[in-house]
Amino acid sequence: MKSASAYWYRRLDIMDLGKQKGEIERALAPPLVEGERPVHPLLWNLMIVFGVLIYGSYTILIHLCEADGKLPFSSASMVFITEVVKLFLSINFFMYENRGQGFTCPSLRSALPFAIPGVLYCINNNLGVHLQLQMDPATYQVLSNLKILSTAVLYRVIIKRPVTGIQWVALTLLAFAGGCNSYGGLMAKPGESSAGVIHITWLGLGMISVYSTISGMAGVYTEYILKGKYETSIHMQNGLLYIFGIILNGGIWILGTVRGDESWNLFKGYNVYTWLLVFSQAVIGLIMSAVMKHASNITRLFLISCAMLVTTFLSVLIFHLHLNVFFCASFVLVFVALYLYHTT
């Protein structure tokens, strides 16, 4: 009897220590709190909705650019032009924000931290373009939710933010949904690789795994450095990030042309859908930065997840996509996972 009571006393002590550990981790975690919205709440919500529409149309636009199952343009060229547009917009926003005030050029020390997300986004932005040839738009958007899994784990490991038991359940459901959708996509018959058929290749499965992991790393690190200098203008911070993007993607494009893989014509293969892709990606890049600066990666991931609806609707409307039972099951599982994850 005495040994039994001693056992439960020890169990209570362990539970109390676990609770204290969670409280200590939350207390010691970097102060990455959500800041004040830079605009009226109504405008902020409209911006989020607009971001969902743009993000959901990304994969659709790339598939509309396809010619004979191939991309007629260079991914490095497209991403390079997008970074130039983003830098142009950021400079103009910064000039408007600081009109009549002095300007201090940022030091090399303050600029270098942006090189890391610059490299990560360079890899992912190019990888995201080539991913489209390995799967249909709806599958890409569903599997993109694996970013939530990598982001949550990195939040726990890097920023020491605790993940609740319910959130781990949600993440498990999310991983299961990804596996369910992938299985359905891999069952597609050889040759059925149009945007109107649920499909994915083994190469695409590996690429989306790498893509989601890098996306989580880039998102967590970018939020960390944006909020680490919260008093610094977001347009200045964006400008530093986009300069690295221009250097890296421009370098990749030049290297490709020197090797003979690319044309010296920067705009080769561009059409109206390519330009829509460039400008829409420039706008969503600015929106995502604002979300990470003034909200959090959770809001960013919520935006990405809601884009599933837009992509699926457009895929059915434009490509006459036929949904299979595996996709529908994974679609429901993703929304259940999102509900569990975000309500905690």
PDB file of C-alpha atoms in Angstrom, residues 11-255:
ATOM      1  CA  ARG A  11       3.917  10.259 -10.894  1.00  0.00           C
ATOM      2  CA  LEU A  12       2.399  13.550  -9.672  1.00  0.00           C
ATOM      3  CA  ASP A  13       5.880  15.010  -9.214  1.00  0.00           C
ATOM      4  CA  ILE A  14       6.830  14.010 -12.773  1.00  0.00           C
ATOM      5  CA  MET A  15       3.615  15.495 -14.171  1.00  0.00           C
ATOM      6  CA  ASP A  16       4.220  18.691 -12.222  1.00  0.00           C
ATOM      7  CA  LEU A  17       7.788  18.881 -13.501  1.00  0.00           C
ATOM      8  CA  GLY A  18       6.543  18.373 -17.077  1.00  0.00           C
ATOM      9  CA  LYS A  19       4.063  21.203 -16.622  1.00  0.00           C
ATOM     10  CA  GLN A  20       6.767  23.442 -15.165  1.00  0.00           C
ATOM     11  CA  LYS A  21       9.085  22.564 -18.060  1.00  0.00           C
ATOM     12  CA  GLY A  22       6.433  23.645 -20.577  1.00  0.00           C
ATOM     13  CA  GLU A  23       5.932  26.929 -18.725  1.00  0.00           C
ATOM     14  CA  ILE A  24       9.686  27.533 -18.595  1.00  0.00           C
ATOM     15  CA  GLU A  25      10.057  26.831 -22.333  1.00  0.00           C
ATOM     16  CA  ARG A  26       7.274  29.279 -23.122  1.00  0.00           C
ATOM     17  CA  ALA A  27       8.887  31.876 -20.868  1.00  0.00           C
ATOM     18  CA  LEU A  28      12.343  31.439 -22.390  1.00  0.00           C
ATOM     19  CA  ALA A  29      11.141  31.261 -25.990  1.00  0.00           C
ATOM     20  CA  PRO A  30      12.179  34.249 -28.144  1.00  0.00           C
ATOM     21  CA  PRO A  31       9.614  37.055 -27.963  1.00  0.00           C
ATOM     22  CA  LEU A  32       8.142  36.419 -31.414  1.00  0.00           C
ATOM     23  CA  VAL A  33       4.742  37.830 -30.549  1.00  0.00           C
ATOM     24  CA  GLU A  34       2.201  39.026 -33.036  1.00  0.00           C
ATOM     25  CA  GLY A  35       2.578  42.756 -33.593  1.00  0.00           C
ATOM     26  CA  GLU A  36      -0.019  45.406 -34.324  1.00  0.00           C
ATOM     27  CA  ARG A  37      -1.655  45.228 -37.727  1.00  0.00           C
ATOM     28  CA  PRO A  38      -0.232  47.957 -40.000  1.00  0.00           C
ATOM     29  CA  VAL A  39      -3.683  48.571 -41.537  1.00  0.00           C
ATOM     30  CA  HIS A  40      -7.349  48.542 -40.536  1.00  0.00           C
ATOM     31  CA  PRO A  41      -8.570  45.022 -39.549  1.00  0.00           C
ATOM     32  CA  LEU A  42     -10.990  44.980 -42.499  1.00  0.00           C
ATOM     33  CA  LEU A  43      -8.169  45.730 -44.954  1.00  0.00           C
ATOM     34  CA  TRP A  44      -5.966  43.139 -43.238  1.00  0.00           C
ATOM     35  CA  ASN A  45      -8.641  40.447 -43.654  1.00  0.00           C
ATOM     36  CA  LEU A  46      -9.208  41.454 -47.276  1.00  0.00           C
ATOM     37  CA  MET A  47      -5.459  41.122 -47.836  1.00  0.00           C
ATOM     38  CA  ILE A  48      -5.543  37.572 -46.404  1.00  0.00           C
ATOM     39  CA  VAL A  49      -8.479  36.633 -48.660  1.00  0.00           C
ATOM     40  CA  PHE A  50      -6.681  38.121 -51.673  1.00  0.00           C
ATOM     41  CA  GLY A  51      -3.583  36.146 -50.682  1.00  0.00           C
ATOM     42  CA  VAL A  52      -5.610  32.914 -50.599  1.00  0.00           C
ATOM     43  CA  LEU A  53      -6.896  33.573 -54.130  1.00  0.00           C
ATOM     44  CA  ILE A  54      -3.392  34.336 -55.465  1.00  0.00           C
ATOM     45  CA  TYR A  55      -1.761  31.377 -53.734  1.00  0.00           C
ATOM     46  CA  GLY A  56      -4.477  29.043 -54.978  1.00  0.00           C
ATOM     47  CA  SER A  57      -3.978  30.197 -58.578  1.00  0.00           C
ATOM     48  CA  TYR A  58      -0.180  29.646 -58.607  1.00  0.00           C
ATOM     49  CA  THR A  59      -0.133  26.023 -59.743  1.00  0.00           C
ATOM     50  CA  ILE A  60      -3.046  26.657 -62.122  1.00  0.00           C
ATOM     51  CA  LEU A  61      -1.113  29.395 -63.941  1.00  0.00           C
ATOM     52  CA  ILE A  62       1.990  27.212 -64.288  1.00  0.00           C
ATOM     53  CA  HIS A  63      -0.040  24.394 -65.847  1.00  0.00           C
ATOM     54  CA  LEU A  64      -1.646  26.901 -68.229  1.00  0.00           C
ATOM     55  CA  CYS A  65       1.890  27.882 -69.315  1.00  0.00           C
ATOM     56  CA  GLU A  66       2.765  24.281 -70.223  1.00  0.00           C
ATOM     57  CA  ALA A  67       3.402  23.355 -73.857  1.00  0.00           C
ATOM     58  CA  ASP A  68       3.504  19.650 -74.728  1.00  0.00           C
ATOM     59  CA  GLY A  69       4.024  18.715 -71.089  1.00  0.00           C
ATOM     60  CA  LYS A  70       7.028  21.025 -70.700  1.00  0.00           C
ATOM     61  CA  LEU A  71       7.630  24.534 -69.388  1.00  0.00           C
ATOM     62  CA  PRO A  72       8.517  26.916 -72.248  1.00  0.00           C
ATOM     63  CA  PHE A  73      10.365  29.320 -69.938  1.00  0.00           C
ATOM     64  CA  SER A  74      13.311  29.115 -67.565  1.00  0.00           C
ATOM     65  CA  SER A  75      12.293  28.825 -63.906  1.00  0.00           C
ATOM     66  CA  ALA A  76      15.357  30.873 -62.893  1.00  0.00           C
ATOM     67  CA  SER A  77      14.339  33.595 -65.342  1.00  0.00           C
ATOM     68  CA  MET A  78      10.768  33.691 -64.004  1.00  0.00           C
ATOM     69  CA  VAL A  79      11.859  33.776 -60.360  1.00  0.00           C
ATOM     70  CA  PHE A  80      14.537  36.395 -61.165  1.00  0.00           C
ATOM     71  CA  ILE A  81      11.976  38.714 -62.800  1.00  0.00           C
ATOM     72  CA  THR A  82       9.610  38.153 -59.860  1.00  0.00           C
ATOM     73  CA  GLU A  83      12.347  39.171 -57.394  1.00  0.00           C
ATOM     74  CA  VAL A  84      13.051  42.313 -59.449  1.00  0.00           C
ATOM     75  CA  VAL A  85       9.356  43.264 -59.353  1.00  0.00           C
ATOM     76  CA  LYS A  86       9.219  42.645 -55.595  1.00  0.00           C
ATOM     77  CA  LEU A  87      12.310  44.796 -55.045  1.00  0.00           C
ATOM     78  CA  PHE A  88      10.830  47.579 -57.190  1.00  0.00           C
ATOM     79  CA  LEU A  89       7.600  47.538 -55.157  1.00  0.00           C
ATOM     80  CA  SER A  90       9.464  47.411 -51.829  1.00  0.00           C
ATOM     81  CA  ILE A  91      11.650  50.412 -52.769  1.00  0.00           C
ATOM     82  CA  ASN A  92       8.582  52.445 -53.718  1.00  0.00           C
ATOM     83  CA  PHE A  93       6.728  51.484 -50.531  1.00  0.00           C
ATOM     84  CA  PHE A  94       9.805  52.360 -48.459  1.00  0.00           C
ATOM     85  CA  MET A  95      10.176  55.743 -50.152  1.00  0.00           C
ATOM     86  CA  TYR A  96       6.494  56.513 -49.510  1.00  0.00           C
ATOM     87  CA  GLU A  97       6.765  55.380 -45.876  1.00  0.00           C
ATOM     88  CA  ASN A  98       9.916  57.466 -45.264  1.00  0.00           C
ATOM     89  CA  ARG A  99       9.049  60.543 -47.323  1.00  0.00           C
ATOM     90  CA  GLY A 100      10.671  63.624 -45.818  1.00  0.00           C
ATOM     91  CA  GLN A 101      12.871  61.534 -43.514  1.00  0.00           C
ATOM     92  CA  GLY A 102      16.533  60.637 -43.726  1.00  0.00           C
ATOM     93  CA  PHE A 103      17.803  57.309 -44.997  1.00  0.00           C
ATOM     94  CA  THR A 104      20.541  55.220 -43.402  1.00  0.00           C
ATOM     95  CA  CYS A 105      22.044  52.499 -45.528  1.00  0.00           C
ATOM     96  CA  PRO A 106      21.912  49.142 -43.672  1.00  0.00           C
ATOM     97  CA  SER A 107      25.236  47.666 -42.628  1.00  0.00           C
ATOM     98  CA  LEU A 108      26.604  44.442 -44.093  1.00  0.00           C
ATOM     99  CA  ARG A 109      26.152  42.819 -40.679  1.00  0.00           C
ATOM    100  CA  SER A 110      22.433  43.596 -40.647  1.00  0.00           C
ATOM    101  CA  ALA A 111      22.008  42.470 -44.268  1.00  0.00           C
ATOM    102  CA  LEU A 112      23.819  39.111 -44.124  1.00  0.00           C
ATOM    103  CA  PRO A 113      21.137  37.267 -42.066  1.00  0.00           C
ATOM    104  CA  PHE A 114      18.818  37.646 -45.066  1.00  0.00           C
ATOM    105  CA  ALA A 115      21.211  35.599 -47.210  1.00  0.00           C
ATOM    106  CA  ILE A 116      20.067  32.368 -45.535  1.00  0.00           C
ATOM    107  CA  PRO A 117      16.349  32.692 -46.405  1.00  0.00           C
ATOM    108  CA  GLY A 118      17.478  34.111 -49.759  1.00  0.00           C
ATOM    109  CA  VAL A 119      19.191  30.794 -50.559  1.00  0.00           C
ATOM    110  CA  LEU A 120      16.301  28.717 -49.197  1.00  0.00           C
ATOM    111  CA  TYR A 121      13.675  30.633 -51.172  1.00  0.00           C
ATOM    112  CA  CYS A 122      15.850  30.486 -54.301  1.00  0.00           C
ATOM    113  CA  ILE A 123      15.912  26.685 -54.084  1.00  0.00           C
ATOM    114  CA  ASN A 124      12.223  26.359 -53.241  1.00  0.00           C
ATOM    115  CA  ASN A 125      10.890  28.858 -55.770  1.00  0.00           C
ATOM    116  CA  ASN A 126      12.645  27.027 -58.604  1.00  0.00           C
ATOM    117  CA  LEU A 127      11.751  23.616 -57.190  1.00  0.00           C
ATOM    118  CA  GLY A 128       8.097  24.682 -56.898  1.00  0.00           C
ATOM    119  CA  VAL A 129       7.960  25.431 -60.631  1.00  0.00           C
ATOM    120  CA  HIS A 130       9.392  22.045 -61.685  1.00  0.00           C
ATOM    121  CA  LEU A 131       7.175  20.216 -59.193  1.00  0.00           C
ATOM    122  CA  GLN A 132       4.170  21.032 -61.342  1.00  0.00           C
ATOM    123  CA  LEU A 133       5.343  18.611 -64.050  1.00  0.00           C
ATOM    124  CA  GLN A 134       5.238  15.741 -61.550  1.00  0.00           C
ATOM    125  CA  MET A 135       1.659  16.093 -60.277  1.00  0.00           C
ATOM    126  CA  ASP A 136      -1.673  17.749 -60.890  1.00  0.00           C
ATOM    127  CA  PRO A 137      -2.528  21.173 -59.347  1.00  0.00           C
ATOM    128  CA  ALA A 138      -4.939  19.835 -56.684  1.00  0.00           C
ATOM    129  CA  THR A 139      -2.464  17.184 -55.482  1.00  0.00           C
ATOM    130  CA  TYR A 140       0.288  19.804 -55.254  1.00  0.00           C
ATOM    131  CA  GLN A 141      -1.895  22.056 -53.118  1.00  0.00           C
ATOM    132  CA  VAL A 142      -2.991  19.255 -50.772  1.00  0.00           C
ATOM    133  CA  LEU A 143       0.550  17.943 -50.289  1.00  0.00           C
ATOM    134  CA  SER A 144       1.827  21.499 -49.764  1.00  0.00           C
ATOM    135  CA  ASN A 145       0.111  21.328 -46.384  1.00  0.00           C
ATOM    136  CA  LEU A 146       3.005  19.132 -45.254  1.00  0.00           C
ATOM    137  CA  LYS A 147       4.673  22.508 -44.685  1.00  0.00           C
ATOM    138  CA  ILE A 148       2.650  22.649 -41.480  1.00  0.00           C
ATOM    139  CA  LEU A 149       4.337  19.480 -40.235  1.00  0.00           C
ATOM    140  CA  SER A 150       7.866  20.730 -40.946  1.00  0.00           C
ATOM    141  CA  THR A 151       7.088  24.211 -39.592  1.00  0.00           C
ATOM    142  CA  ALA A 152       5.650  22.858 -36.324  1.00  0.00           C
ATOM    143  CA  VAL A 153       8.660  20.601 -35.754  1.00  0.00           C
ATOM    144  CA  LEU A 154      11.101  23.449 -36.491  1.00  0.00           C
ATOM    145  CA  TYR A 155       9.155  25.794 -34.205  1.00  0.00           C
ATOM    146  CA  ARG A 156       9.650  23.198 -31.465  1.00  0.00           C
ATOM    147  CA  VAL A 157      13.332  22.562 -32.194  1.00  0.00           C
ATOM    148  CA  ILE A 158      14.601  26.046 -33.130  1.00  0.00           C
ATOM    149  CA  ILE A 159      12.322  28.528 -31.360  1.00  0.00           C
ATOM    150  CA  LYS A 160      11.479  26.155 -28.474  1.00  0.00           C
ATOM    151  CA  ARG A 161       7.744  26.713 -28.855  1.00  0.00           C
ATOM    152  CA  PRO A 162       5.876  23.752 -27.299  1.00  0.00           C
ATOM    153  CA  VAL A 163       3.479  21.706 -29.437  1.00  0.00           C
ATOM    154  CA  THR A 164       0.364  20.477 -27.619  1.00  0.00           C
ATOM    155  CA  GLY A 165      -0.891  16.901 -27.680  1.00  0.00           C
ATOM    156  CA  ILE A 166      -3.888  17.878 -29.838  1.00  0.00           C
ATOM    157  CA  GLN A 167      -1.545  19.591 -32.293  1.00  0.00           C
ATOM    158  CA  TRP A 168       0.562  16.432 -32.572  1.00  0.00           C
ATOM    159  CA  VAL A 169      -2.649  14.501 -33.324  1.00  0.00           C
ATOM    160  CA  ALA A 170      -3.449  17.084 -36.027  1.00  0.00           C
ATOM    161  CA  LEU A 171       0.037  16.764 -37.504  1.00  0.00           C
ATOM    162  CA  THR A 172      -0.297  12.968 -37.568  1.00  0.00           C
ATOM    163  CA  LEU A 173      -3.623  13.303 -39.415  1.00  0.00           C
ATOM    164  CA  LEU A 174      -1.949  15.699 -41.834  1.00  0.00           C
ATOM    165  CA  ALA A 175       0.840  13.221 -42.581  1.00  0.00           C
ATOM    166  CA  PHE A 176      -1.742  10.448 -43.044  1.00  0.00           C
ATOM    167  CA  ALA A 177      -3.732  12.678 -45.431  1.00  0.00           C
ATOM    168  CA  GLY A 178      -0.579  13.271 -47.470  1.00  0.00           C
ATOM    169  CA  GLY A 179       0.065   9.535 -47.650  1.00  0.00           C
ATOM    170  CA  CYS A 180      -3.543   8.832 -48.646  1.00  0.00           C
ATOM    171  CA  ASN A 181      -3.507  11.396 -51.443  1.00  0.00           C
ATOM    172  CA  SER A 182      -0.080  10.237 -52.654  1.00  0.00           C
ATOM    173  CA  TYR A 183      -1.253   6.607 -52.804  1.00  0.00           C
ATOM    174  CA  GLY A 184      -4.242   7.624 -54.918  1.00  0.00           C
ATOM    175  CA  GLY A 185      -2.011   9.675 -57.202  1.00  0.00           C
ATOM    176  CA  LEU A 186       0.516   6.877 -57.646  1.00  0.00           C
ATOM    177  CA  MET A 187      -2.292   4.535 -58.740  1.00  0.00           C
ATOM    178  CA  ALA A 188      -2.864   6.639 -61.867  1.00  0.00           C
ATOM    179  CA  LYS A 189      -2.226   4.673 -65.066  1.00  0.00           C
ATOM    180  CA  PRO A 190       0.973   5.400 -67.041  1.00  0.00           C
ATOM    181  CA  GLY A 191       0.385   8.248 -69.449  1.00  0.00           C
ATOM    182  CA  GLU A 192      -2.366   9.804 -67.326  1.00  0.00           C
ATOM    183  CA  SER A 193      -0.410  12.885 -66.352  1.00  0.00           C
ATOM    184  CA  SER A 194      -2.622  15.769 -67.398  1.00  0.00           C
ATOM    185  CA  ALA A 195      -3.813  18.522 -65.050  1.00  0.00           C
ATOM    186  CA  GLY A 196      -7.287  16.984 -65.247  1.00  0.00           C
ATOM    187  CA  VAL A 197      -6.234  13.675 -63.645  1.00  0.00           C
ATOM    188  CA  ILE A 198      -5.204  13.121 -60.015  1.00  0.00           C
ATOM    189  CA  HIS A 199      -1.629  11.850 -60.326  1.00  0.00           C
ATOM    190  CA  ILE A 200       1.860  12.080 -58.865  1.00  0.00           C
ATOM    191  CA  THR A 201       5.191  10.443 -59.683  1.00  0.00           C
ATOM    192  CA  TRP A 202       7.680   8.947 -57.239  1.00  0.00           C
ATOM    193  CA  LEU A 203      10.067  11.754 -58.190  1.00  0.00           C
ATOM    194  CA  GLY A 204       7.341  14.278 -57.412  1.00  0.00           C
ATOM    195  CA  LEU A 205       6.757  12.665 -54.020  1.00  0.00           C
ATOM    196  CA  GLY A 206      10.421  13.092 -53.130  1.00  0.00           C
ATOM    197  CA  MET A 207      10.485  16.647 -54.475  1.00  0.00           C
ATOM    198  CA  ILE A 208       7.405  17.739 -52.492  1.00  0.00           C
ATOM    199  CA  SER A 209       8.957  16.295 -49.308  1.00  0.00           C
ATOM    200  CA  VAL A 210      12.125  18.335 -49.845  1.00  0.00           C
ATOM    201  CA  TYR A 211      10.037  21.366 -50.838  1.00  0.00           C
ATOM    202  CA  SER A 212       7.919  21.208 -47.661  1.00  0.00           C
ATOM    203  CA  THR A 213      10.959  20.810 -45.408  1.00  0.00           C
ATOM    204  CA  ILE A 214      12.808  23.753 -46.960  1.00  0.00           C
ATOM    205  CA  SER A 215       9.617  25.831 -46.858  1.00  0.00           C
ATOM    206  CA  GLY A 216       9.304  25.195 -43.116  1.00  0.00           C
ATOM    207  CA  MET A 217      12.937  26.172 -42.539  1.00  0.00           C
ATOM    208  CA  ALA A 218      12.625  29.333 -44.626  1.00  0.00           C
ATOM    209  CA  GLY A 219       9.351  30.365 -42.996  1.00  0.00           C
ATOM    210  CA  VAL A 220      10.511  29.918 -39.400  1.00  0.00           C
ATOM    211  CA  TYR A 221      13.876  31.624 -39.979  1.00  0.00           C
ATOM    212  CA  THR A 222      12.332  34.527 -41.919  1.00  0.00           C
ATOM    213  CA  GLU A 223       9.767  35.170 -39.184  1.00  0.00           C
ATOM    214  CA  TYR A 224      12.591  35.079 -36.638  1.00  0.00           C
ATOM    215  CA  ILE A 225      14.701  37.734 -38.353  1.00  0.00           C
ATOM    216  CA  LEU A 226      11.743  39.930 -39.355  1.00  0.00           C
ATOM    217  CA  LYS A 227      10.502  40.100 -35.777  1.00  0.00           C
ATOM    218  CA  GLY A 228      14.006  40.172 -34.306  1.00  0.00           C
ATOM    219  CA  LYS A 229      14.287  43.753 -35.640  1.00  0.00           C
ATOM    220  CA  TYR A 230      10.617  44.656 -35.369  1.00  0.00           C
ATOM    221  CA  GLU A 231      11.332  48.391 -35.381  1.00  0.00           C
ATOM    222  CA  THR A 232      13.010  48.127 -38.807  1.00  0.00           C
ATOM    223  CA  SER A 233      10.761  48.881 -41.783  1.00  0.00           C
ATOM    224  CA  ILE A 234       9.382  45.733 -43.378  1.00  0.00           C
ATOM    225  CA  HIS A 235      10.053  47.293 -46.783  1.00  0.00           C
ATOM    226  CA  MET A 236      13.735  47.655 -45.901  1.00  0.00           C
ATOM    227  CA  GLN A 237      13.857  44.042 -44.715  1.00  0.00           C
ATOM    228  CA  ASN A 238      12.053  42.831 -47.823  1.00  0.00           C
ATOM    229  CA  GLY A 239      14.453  44.784 -50.012  1.00  0.00           C
ATOM    230  CA  LEU A 240      17.470  43.074 -48.440  1.00  0.00           C
ATOM    231  CA  LEU A 241      15.881  39.652 -48.926  1.00  0.00           C
ATOM    232  CA  TYR A 242      14.971  40.353 -52.555  1.00  0.00           C
ATOM    233  CA  ILE A 243      18.465  41.626 -53.399  1.00  0.00           C
ATOM    234  CA  PHE A 244      19.853  38.227 -52.420  1.00  0.00           C
ATOM    235  CA  GLY A 245      17.093  36.586 -54.471  1.00  0.00           C
ATOM    236  CA  ILE A 246      18.036  38.650 -57.515  1.00  0.00           C
ATOM    237  CA  ILE A 247      21.738  37.817 -57.166  1.00  0.00           C
ATOM    238  CA  LEU A 248      21.133  34.079 -56.705  1.00  0.00           C
ATOM    239  CA  ASN A 249      18.469  33.560 -59.378  1.00  0.00           C
ATOM    240  CA  GLY A 250      20.255  35.873 -61.808  1.00  0.00           C
ATOM    241  CA  GLY A 251      23.424  33.869 -61.244  1.00  0.00           C
ATOM    242  CA  ILE A 252      21.603  30.575 -61.909  1.00  0.00           C
ATOM    243  CA  TRP A 253      20.109  31.942 -65.130  1.00  0.00           C
ATOM    244  CA  ILE A 254      23.485  33.271 -66.367  1.00  0.00           C
ATOM    245  CA  LEU A 255      25.161  29.956 -65.496  1.00  0.00           C
TER     246      LEU A 255
END
